[in-house]
mmCIF file with all atom_site columns, C-alpha atoms in Angstrom:
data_model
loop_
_atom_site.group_PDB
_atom_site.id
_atom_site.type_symbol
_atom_site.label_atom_id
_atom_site.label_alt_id
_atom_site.label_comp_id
_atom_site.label_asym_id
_atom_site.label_entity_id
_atom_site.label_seq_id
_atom_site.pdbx_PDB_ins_code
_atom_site.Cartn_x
_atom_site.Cartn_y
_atom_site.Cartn_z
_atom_site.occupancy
_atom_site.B_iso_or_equiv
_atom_site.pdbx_formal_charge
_atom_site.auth_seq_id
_atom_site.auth_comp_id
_atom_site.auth_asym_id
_atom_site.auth_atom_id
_atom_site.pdbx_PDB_model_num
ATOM 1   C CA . UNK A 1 1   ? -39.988 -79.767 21.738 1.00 0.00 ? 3   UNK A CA 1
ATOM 2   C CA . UNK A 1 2   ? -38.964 -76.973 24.314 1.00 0.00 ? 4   UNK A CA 1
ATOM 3   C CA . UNK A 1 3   ? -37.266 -77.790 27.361 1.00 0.00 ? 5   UNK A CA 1
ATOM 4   C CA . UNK A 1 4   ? -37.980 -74.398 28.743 1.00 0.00 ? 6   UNK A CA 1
ATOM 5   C CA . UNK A 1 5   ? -39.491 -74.442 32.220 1.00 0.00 ? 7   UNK A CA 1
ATOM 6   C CA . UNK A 1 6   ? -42.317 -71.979 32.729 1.00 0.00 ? 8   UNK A CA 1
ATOM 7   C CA . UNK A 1 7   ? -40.626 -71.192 36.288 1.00 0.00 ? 9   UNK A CA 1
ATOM 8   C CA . UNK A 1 8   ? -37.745 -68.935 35.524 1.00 0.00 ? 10  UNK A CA 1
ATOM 9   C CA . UNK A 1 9   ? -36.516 -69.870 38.890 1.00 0.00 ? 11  UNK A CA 1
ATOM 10  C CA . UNK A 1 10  ? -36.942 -73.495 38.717 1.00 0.00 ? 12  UNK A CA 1
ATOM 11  C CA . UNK A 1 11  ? -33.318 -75.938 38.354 1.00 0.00 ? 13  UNK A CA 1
ATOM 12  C CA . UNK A 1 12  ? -32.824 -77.995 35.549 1.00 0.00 ? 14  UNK A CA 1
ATOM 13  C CA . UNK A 1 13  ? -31.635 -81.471 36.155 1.00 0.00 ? 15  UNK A CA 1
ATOM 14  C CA . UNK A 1 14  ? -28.396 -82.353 34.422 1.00 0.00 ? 16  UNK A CA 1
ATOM 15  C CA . UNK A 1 15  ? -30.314 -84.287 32.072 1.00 0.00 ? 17  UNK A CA 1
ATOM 16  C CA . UNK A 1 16  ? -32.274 -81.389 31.198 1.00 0.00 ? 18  UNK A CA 1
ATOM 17  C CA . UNK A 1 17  ? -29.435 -78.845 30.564 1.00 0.00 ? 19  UNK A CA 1
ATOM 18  C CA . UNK A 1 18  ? -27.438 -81.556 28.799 1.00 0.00 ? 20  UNK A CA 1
ATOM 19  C CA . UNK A 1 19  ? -30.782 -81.705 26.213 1.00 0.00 ? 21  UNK A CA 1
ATOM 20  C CA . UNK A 1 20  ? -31.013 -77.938 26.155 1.00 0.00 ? 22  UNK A CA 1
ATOM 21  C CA . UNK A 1 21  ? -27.086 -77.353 26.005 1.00 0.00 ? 23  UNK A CA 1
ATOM 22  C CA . UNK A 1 22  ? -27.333 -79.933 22.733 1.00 0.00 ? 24  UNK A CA 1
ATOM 23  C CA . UNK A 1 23  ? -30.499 -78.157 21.253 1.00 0.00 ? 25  UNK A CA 1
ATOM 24  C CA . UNK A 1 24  ? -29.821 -74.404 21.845 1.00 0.00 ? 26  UNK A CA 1
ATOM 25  C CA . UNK A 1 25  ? -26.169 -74.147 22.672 1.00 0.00 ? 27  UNK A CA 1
ATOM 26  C CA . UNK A 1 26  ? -23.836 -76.843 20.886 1.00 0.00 ? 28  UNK A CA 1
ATOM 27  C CA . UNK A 1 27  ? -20.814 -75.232 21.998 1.00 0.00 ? 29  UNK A CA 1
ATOM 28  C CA . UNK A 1 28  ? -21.052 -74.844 25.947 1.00 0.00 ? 30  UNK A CA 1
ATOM 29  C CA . UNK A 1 29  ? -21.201 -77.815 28.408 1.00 0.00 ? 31  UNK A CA 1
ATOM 30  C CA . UNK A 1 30  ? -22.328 -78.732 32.124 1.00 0.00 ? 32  UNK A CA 1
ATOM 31  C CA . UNK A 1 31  ? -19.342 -79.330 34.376 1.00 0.00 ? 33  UNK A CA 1
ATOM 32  C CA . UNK A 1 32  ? -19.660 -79.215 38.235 1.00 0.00 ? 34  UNK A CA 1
ATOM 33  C CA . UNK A 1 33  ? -23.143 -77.771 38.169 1.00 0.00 ? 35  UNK A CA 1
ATOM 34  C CA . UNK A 1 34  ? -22.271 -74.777 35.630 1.00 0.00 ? 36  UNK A CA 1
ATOM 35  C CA . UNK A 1 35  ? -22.681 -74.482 32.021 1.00 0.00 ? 37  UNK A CA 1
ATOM 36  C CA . UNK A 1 36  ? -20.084 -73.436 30.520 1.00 0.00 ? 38  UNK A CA 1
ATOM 37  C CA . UNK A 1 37  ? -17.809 -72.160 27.389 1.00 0.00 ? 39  UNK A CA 1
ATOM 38  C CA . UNK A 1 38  ? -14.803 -71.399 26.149 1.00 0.00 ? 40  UNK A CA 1
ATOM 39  C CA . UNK A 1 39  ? -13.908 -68.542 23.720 1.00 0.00 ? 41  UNK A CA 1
ATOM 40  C CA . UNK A 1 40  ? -10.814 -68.694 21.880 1.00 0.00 ? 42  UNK A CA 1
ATOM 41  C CA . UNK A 1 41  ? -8.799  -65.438 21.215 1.00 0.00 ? 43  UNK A CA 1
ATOM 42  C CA . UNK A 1 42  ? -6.225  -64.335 19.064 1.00 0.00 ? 44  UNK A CA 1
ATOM 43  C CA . UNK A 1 43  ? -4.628  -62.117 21.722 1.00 0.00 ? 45  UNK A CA 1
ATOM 44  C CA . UNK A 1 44  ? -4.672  -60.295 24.867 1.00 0.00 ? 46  UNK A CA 1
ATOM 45  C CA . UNK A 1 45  ? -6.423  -57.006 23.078 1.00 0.00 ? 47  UNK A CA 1
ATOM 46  C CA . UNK A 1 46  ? -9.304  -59.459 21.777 1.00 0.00 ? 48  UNK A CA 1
ATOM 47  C CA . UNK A 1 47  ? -9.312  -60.773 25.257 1.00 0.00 ? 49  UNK A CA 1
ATOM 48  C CA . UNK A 1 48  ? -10.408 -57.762 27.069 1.00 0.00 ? 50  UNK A CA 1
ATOM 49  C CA . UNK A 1 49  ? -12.864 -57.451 24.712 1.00 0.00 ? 51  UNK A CA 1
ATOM 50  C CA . UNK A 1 50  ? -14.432 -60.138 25.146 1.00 0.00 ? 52  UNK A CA 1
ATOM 51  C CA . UNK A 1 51  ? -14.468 -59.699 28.337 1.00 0.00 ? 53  UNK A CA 1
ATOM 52  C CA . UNK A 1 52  ? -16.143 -55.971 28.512 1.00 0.00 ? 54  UNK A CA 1
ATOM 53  C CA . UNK A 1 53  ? -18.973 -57.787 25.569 1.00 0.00 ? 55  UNK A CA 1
ATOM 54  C CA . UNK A 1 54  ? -19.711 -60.513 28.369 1.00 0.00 ? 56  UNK A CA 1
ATOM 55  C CA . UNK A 1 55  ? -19.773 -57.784 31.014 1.00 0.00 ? 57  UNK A CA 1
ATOM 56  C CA . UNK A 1 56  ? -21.770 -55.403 29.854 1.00 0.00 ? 58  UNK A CA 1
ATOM 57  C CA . UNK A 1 57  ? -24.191 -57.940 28.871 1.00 0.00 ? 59  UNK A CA 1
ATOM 58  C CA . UNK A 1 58  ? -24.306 -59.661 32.308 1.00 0.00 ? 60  UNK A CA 1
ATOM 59  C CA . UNK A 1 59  ? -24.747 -56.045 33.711 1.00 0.00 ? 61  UNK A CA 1
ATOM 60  C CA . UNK A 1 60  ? -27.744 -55.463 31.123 1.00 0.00 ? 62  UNK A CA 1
ATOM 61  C CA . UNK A 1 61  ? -28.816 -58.761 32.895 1.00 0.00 ? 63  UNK A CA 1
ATOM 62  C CA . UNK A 1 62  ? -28.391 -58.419 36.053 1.00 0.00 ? 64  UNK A CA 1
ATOM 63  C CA . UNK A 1 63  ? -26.768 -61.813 36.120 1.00 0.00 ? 65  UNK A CA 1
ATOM 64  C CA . UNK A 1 64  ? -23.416 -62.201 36.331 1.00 0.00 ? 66  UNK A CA 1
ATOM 65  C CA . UNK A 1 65  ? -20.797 -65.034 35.222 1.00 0.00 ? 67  UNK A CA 1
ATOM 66  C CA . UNK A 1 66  ? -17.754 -66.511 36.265 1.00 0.00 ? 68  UNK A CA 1
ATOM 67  C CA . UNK A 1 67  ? -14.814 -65.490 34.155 1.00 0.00 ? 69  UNK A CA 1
ATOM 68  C CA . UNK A 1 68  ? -11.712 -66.958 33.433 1.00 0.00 ? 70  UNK A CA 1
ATOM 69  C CA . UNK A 1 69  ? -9.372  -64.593 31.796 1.00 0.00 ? 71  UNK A CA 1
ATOM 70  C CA . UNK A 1 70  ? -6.202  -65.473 30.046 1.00 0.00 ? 72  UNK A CA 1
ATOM 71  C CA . UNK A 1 71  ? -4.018  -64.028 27.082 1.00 0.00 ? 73  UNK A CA 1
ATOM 72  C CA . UNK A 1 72  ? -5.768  -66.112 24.382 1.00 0.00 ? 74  UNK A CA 1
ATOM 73  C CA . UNK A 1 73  ? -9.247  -66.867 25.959 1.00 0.00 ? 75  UNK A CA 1
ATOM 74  C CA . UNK A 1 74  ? -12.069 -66.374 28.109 1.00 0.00 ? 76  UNK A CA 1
ATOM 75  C CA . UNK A 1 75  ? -14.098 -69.081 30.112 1.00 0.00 ? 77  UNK A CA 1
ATOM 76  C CA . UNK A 1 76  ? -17.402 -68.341 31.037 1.00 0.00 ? 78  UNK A CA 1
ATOM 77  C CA . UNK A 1 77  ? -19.161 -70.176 33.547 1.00 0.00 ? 79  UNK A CA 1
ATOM 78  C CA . UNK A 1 78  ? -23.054 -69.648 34.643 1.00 0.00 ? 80  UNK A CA 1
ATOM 79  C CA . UNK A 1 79  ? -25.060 -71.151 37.703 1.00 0.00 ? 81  UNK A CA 1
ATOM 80  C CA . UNK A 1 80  ? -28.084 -69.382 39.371 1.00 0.00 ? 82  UNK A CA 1
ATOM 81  C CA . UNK A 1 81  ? -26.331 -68.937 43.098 1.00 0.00 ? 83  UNK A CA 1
ATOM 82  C CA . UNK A 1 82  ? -29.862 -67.810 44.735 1.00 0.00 ? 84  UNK A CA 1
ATOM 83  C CA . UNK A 1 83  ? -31.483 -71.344 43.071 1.00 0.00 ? 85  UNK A CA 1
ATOM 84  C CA . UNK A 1 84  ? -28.200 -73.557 44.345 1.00 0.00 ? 86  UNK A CA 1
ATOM 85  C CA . UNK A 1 85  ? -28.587 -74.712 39.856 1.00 0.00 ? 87  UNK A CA 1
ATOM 86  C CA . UNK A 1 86  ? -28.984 -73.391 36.736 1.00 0.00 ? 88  UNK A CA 1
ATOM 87  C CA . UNK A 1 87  ? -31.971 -71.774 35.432 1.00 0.00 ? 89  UNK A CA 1
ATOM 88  C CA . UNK A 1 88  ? -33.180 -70.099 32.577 1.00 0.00 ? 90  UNK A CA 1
ATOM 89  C CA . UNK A 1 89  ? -31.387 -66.699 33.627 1.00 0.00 ? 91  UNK A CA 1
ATOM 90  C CA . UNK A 1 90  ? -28.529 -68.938 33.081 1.00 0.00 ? 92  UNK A CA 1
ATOM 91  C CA . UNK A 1 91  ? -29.547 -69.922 29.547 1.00 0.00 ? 93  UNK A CA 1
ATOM 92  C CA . UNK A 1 92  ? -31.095 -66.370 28.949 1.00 0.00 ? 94  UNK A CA 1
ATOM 93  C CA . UNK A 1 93  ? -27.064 -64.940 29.269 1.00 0.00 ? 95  UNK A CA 1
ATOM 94  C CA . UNK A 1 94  ? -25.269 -67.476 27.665 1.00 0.00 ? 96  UNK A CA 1
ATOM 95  C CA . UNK A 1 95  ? -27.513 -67.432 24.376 1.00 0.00 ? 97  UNK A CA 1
ATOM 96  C CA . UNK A 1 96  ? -26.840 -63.585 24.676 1.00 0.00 ? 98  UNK A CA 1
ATOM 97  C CA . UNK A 1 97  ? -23.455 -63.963 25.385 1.00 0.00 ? 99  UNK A CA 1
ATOM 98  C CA . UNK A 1 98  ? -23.346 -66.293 22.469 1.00 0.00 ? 100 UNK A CA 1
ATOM 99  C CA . UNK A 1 99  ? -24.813 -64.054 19.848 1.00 0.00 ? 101 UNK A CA 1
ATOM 100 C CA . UNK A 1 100 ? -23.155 -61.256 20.279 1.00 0.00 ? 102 UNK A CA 1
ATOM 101 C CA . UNK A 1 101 ? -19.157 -63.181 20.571 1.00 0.00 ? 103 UNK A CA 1
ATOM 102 C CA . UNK A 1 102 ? -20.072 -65.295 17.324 1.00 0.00 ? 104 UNK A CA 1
ATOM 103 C CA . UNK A 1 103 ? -21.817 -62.381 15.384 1.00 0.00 ? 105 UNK A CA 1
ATOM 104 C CA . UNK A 1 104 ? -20.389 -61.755 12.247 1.00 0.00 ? 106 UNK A CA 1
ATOM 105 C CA . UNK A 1 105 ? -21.537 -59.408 9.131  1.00 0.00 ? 107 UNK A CA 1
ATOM 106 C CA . UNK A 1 106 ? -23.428 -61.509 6.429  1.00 0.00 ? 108 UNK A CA 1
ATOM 107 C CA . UNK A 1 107 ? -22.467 -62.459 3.045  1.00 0.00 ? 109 UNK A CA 1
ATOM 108 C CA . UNK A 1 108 ? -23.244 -58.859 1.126  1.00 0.00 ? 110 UNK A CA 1
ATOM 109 C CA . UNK A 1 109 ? -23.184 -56.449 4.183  1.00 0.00 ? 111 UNK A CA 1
ATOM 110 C CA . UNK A 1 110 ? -22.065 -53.211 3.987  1.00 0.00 ? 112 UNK A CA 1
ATOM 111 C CA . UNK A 1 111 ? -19.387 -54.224 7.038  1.00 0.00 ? 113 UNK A CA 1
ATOM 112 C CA . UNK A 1 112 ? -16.646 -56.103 5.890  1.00 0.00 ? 114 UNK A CA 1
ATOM 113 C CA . UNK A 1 113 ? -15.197 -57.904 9.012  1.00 0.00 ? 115 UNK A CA 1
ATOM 114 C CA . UNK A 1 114 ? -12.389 -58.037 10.603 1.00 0.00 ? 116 UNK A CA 1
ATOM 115 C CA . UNK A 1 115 ? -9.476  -58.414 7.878  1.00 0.00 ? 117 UNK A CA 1
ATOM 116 C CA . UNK A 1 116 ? -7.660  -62.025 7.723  1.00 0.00 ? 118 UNK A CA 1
ATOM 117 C CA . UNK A 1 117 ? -4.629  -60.513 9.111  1.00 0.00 ? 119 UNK A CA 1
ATOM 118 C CA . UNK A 1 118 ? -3.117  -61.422 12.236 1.00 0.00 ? 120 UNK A CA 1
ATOM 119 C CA . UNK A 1 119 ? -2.629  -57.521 12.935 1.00 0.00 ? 121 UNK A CA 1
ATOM 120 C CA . UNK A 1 120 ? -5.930  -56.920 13.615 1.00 0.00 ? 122 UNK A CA 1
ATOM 121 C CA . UNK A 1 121 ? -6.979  -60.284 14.234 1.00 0.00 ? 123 UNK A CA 1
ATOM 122 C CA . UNK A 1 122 ? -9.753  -60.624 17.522 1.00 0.00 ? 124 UNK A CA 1
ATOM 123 C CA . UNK A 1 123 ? -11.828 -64.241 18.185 1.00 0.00 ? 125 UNK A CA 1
ATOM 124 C CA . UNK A 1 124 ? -10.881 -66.919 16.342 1.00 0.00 ? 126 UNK A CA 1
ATOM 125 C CA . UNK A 1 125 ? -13.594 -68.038 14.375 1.00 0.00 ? 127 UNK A CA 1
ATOM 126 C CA . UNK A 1 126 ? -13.790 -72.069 14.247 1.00 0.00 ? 128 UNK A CA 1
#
């Protein structure tokens, strides 16, 4: 079943985005009218960027998030200002902003990964 309203514009109850959040994006919550999620680093350089991923997605966009910015993490927070709620430009981002900050080669790829060293250590993968 798709929750997805056919008005791009149109709010979501809380209900709604609490069913959506659970179906499409397990790890981000509603609080205070925003979804949201946390990203866990492993330092200030995987910080930053994280933060220029979410940003030049959001520019791509044209829809921009809340950031919180810390040494070891970045909180992203979406709402549709313009529709006083979140929408599906709100989903839209954060399943982009999801993909691209849990993206990781495959078994078999020709990329290896980031090494399992703290040295060059970047999200923390859990």
């Amino acid at each position: 079943m798709s929750l997805k309203k056919e008005d791009n514009d149109a709010t979501y109850t809380d209900e709604e985005i609490e069913a959506r959040l659970k179906e499409e994006l397990p790890e981000w919550y509603l609080e205070s009218g925003w979804i949201r999620r946390k990203y866990r680093t492993a330092s200030w350089k995987g910080t930053l960027m994280a933060v220029t991923t979410i940003g030049h997605l959001a520019e791509q966009g044209w829809h921009h998030p809340d950031l919180t910015v810390s040494y070891a993490f970045v909180i992203v927070k979406l709402t549709t200002h313009a529709k006083k709620g979140v929408t599906n430009r709100d989903f839209e981002l954060a399943t982009r902003i999801e993909e691209a900050m849990t993206w990781q080669p495959p078994e078999g790829s020709a990329l290896e990964g980031t090494p399992d060293d703290p040295r060059f250590a970047y999200l923390r993968h859990s």
